[in-house]
Structure formats: structure tokens, C-alpha cells
Amino acid sequence: MTTRIGVVTFPGSLDDRDAQRAVRLAGAEPVALWHGDKDLRGVDGVVLPGGFSYGDYLRCGAISRFSPVMETIITGARDGLPVLGICNGFQILCESHLLPGALTRNDHLHFICRDQRLRIENSATAWTGAYEQGQEIVVPLKNGEGGFVADERTLDMLEAEGRVVARYLELNPNGSRRDIAGITNEAGNVVGLMPHPEHAVEPLTGPTTDGLGFFTSVLKKLVNA
């Protein structure tokens, strides 16, 4: 039976089609989900893509958090549904309190777009099982409000519990505390990542194919569940 991964489209999403393609290349069936529809159509996992949902008005991800589809996703995530939030999707997960902390304006106050080296710090989540712990990868990064922040107690907790999923190497591109590029919830089914693995799944268009592992990981996890 084919694994079905939903990709949500919000007003202002711009990487939803890229995420669908990454899901397809990984071997799953991508299912388009609409922000105004609570029905997840029986999908096995969900990707919240990058972009500027609702124009990033008020605060990045703050309006999307209250969209009808997120009501169902929040409930599902707390029951173990695998959810990956990429860039704007990471912001939505933090606004939804599925992940701690927040994403703020880049410390240099400029939008940044570059191929970014990362180190995978946790290979035990639903979305990182295809990687080795400590593996270094290169995927594109593009954000204007990508700085991960949290109070020291929360940062210490994330470190102690192994919930930092990926860390920036060579250059901290946005001022994220402790070079954090992605985190997971306690259960490991919800992951937020600021860089864009869906743009590194084919040699023709990406700097590498290193990002494909995020999408093959969840397939393996679901098949073995």
C-alpha cells in the first residue's frame, strides 16, 4: 500500500509544489491539502512547506496557526502523526506550540539565500532516520526571519534531550541561538527545519541530493511502524 504524505498549501505558500515533488521522488504519493479544509484525506504524514503564509502579516506563521487544517494537524501531531515544517512551516509549528521557541528576523536584517552546510545531530526522528548522527549535508537556505530563539532554560532542555535535529556549520546565517537549524518535539514525530531539503533532491536542480533523506526517512518510519 502506497504511503501518502500531505502537503499543505496556505495563501502565500511557494514551495508546496517542490515539497510534493520531493515526496514523489522519495517513493510516496503526495496529497495536496488546502489550508481551509480540516480533512487530511487519510494521509500518513504532513509537510508544512516554505513560503509566506497569509503574507506573513502580523507575524510569520501566526495567522496560519489558526487555519482550519492546522486544527486537525495539531491534534494529529499530538497523537503521533509525522509532521515536517520547512522554513515558514517551522514558524507555523512554533506558533502552534507543537515546537518550543520562535523564529525572528535575521540578525543582519537581510534576506539570505545560500547553499548551507548542516550537521545532523539527531537521526532518531521520523524525518531524519535515513541519516547518520553527525552526518554533514548541504541544502539550500533562504529566509528573512530564520533566527531560532528561546530562553536559556529551553535551549538547555533541547540540548539535554537531544532535540536539536540539525545545526549550522561554517556560518551561522541568521543568528540562530547555538547555531540551531532544526528541532524536534519530545516524541520525534514533529520536526521543524529552517533550510530547504526539498530543493536538494535532484542533481539537476539542487547543489546536492542530500535533502531527499528527510522524505525517505518518514517512509521507512511509517512502513516499519
PDB file of C-alpha atoms in Angstrom, residues 10 48-49 53 60-62 64-65 70 87-98 103:
ATOM      1  CA  PHE A  10      -1.627  28.222   2.502  1.00  0.00           C
ATOM      2  CA  LEU A  48       4.108  22.324   6.007  1.00  0.00           C
ATOM      3  CA  PRO A  49       6.050  23.990   3.181  1.00  0.00           C
ATOM      4  CA  SER A  53       1.656  32.075   4.519  1.00  0.00           C
ATOM      5  CA  CYS A  60       5.355  34.711  10.391  1.00  0.00           C
ATOM      6  CA  GLY A  61       3.057  31.728  10.857  1.00  0.00           C
ATOM      7  CA  ALA A  62       0.844  33.478  13.397  1.00  0.00           C
ATOM      8  CA  SER A  64      -1.682  30.103   9.680  1.00  0.00           C
ATOM      9  CA  ARG A  65      -1.677  28.609  13.146  1.00  0.00           C
ATOM     10  CA  MET A  70      -3.972  23.237  11.483  1.00  0.00           C
ATOM     11  CA  CYS A  87      11.089  27.368   6.864  1.00  0.00           C
ATOM     12  CA  ASN A  88       7.661  29.044   7.085  1.00  0.00           C
ATOM     13  CA  GLY A  89       6.353  25.650   8.174  1.00  0.00           C
ATOM     14  CA  PHE A  90       8.840  25.693  11.070  1.00  0.00           C
ATOM     15  CA  GLN A  91       7.483  29.098  12.053  1.00  0.00           C
ATOM     16  CA  ILE A  92       3.932  27.710  11.972  1.00  0.00           C
ATOM     17  CA  LEU A  93       4.917  24.788  14.211  1.00  0.00           C
ATOM     18  CA  CYS A  94       6.377  27.170  16.780  1.00  0.00           C
ATOM     19  CA  GLU A  95       3.314  29.415  16.629  1.00  0.00           C
ATOM     20  CA  SER A  96       1.162  26.308  17.105  1.00  0.00           C
ATOM     21  CA  HIS A  97       3.213  25.335  20.195  1.00  0.00           C
ATOM     22  CA  LEU A  98       3.997  21.961  18.678  1.00  0.00           C
ATOM     23  CA  LEU A 103      11.840  32.364  14.656  1.00  0.00           C
TER      24      LEU A 103
END
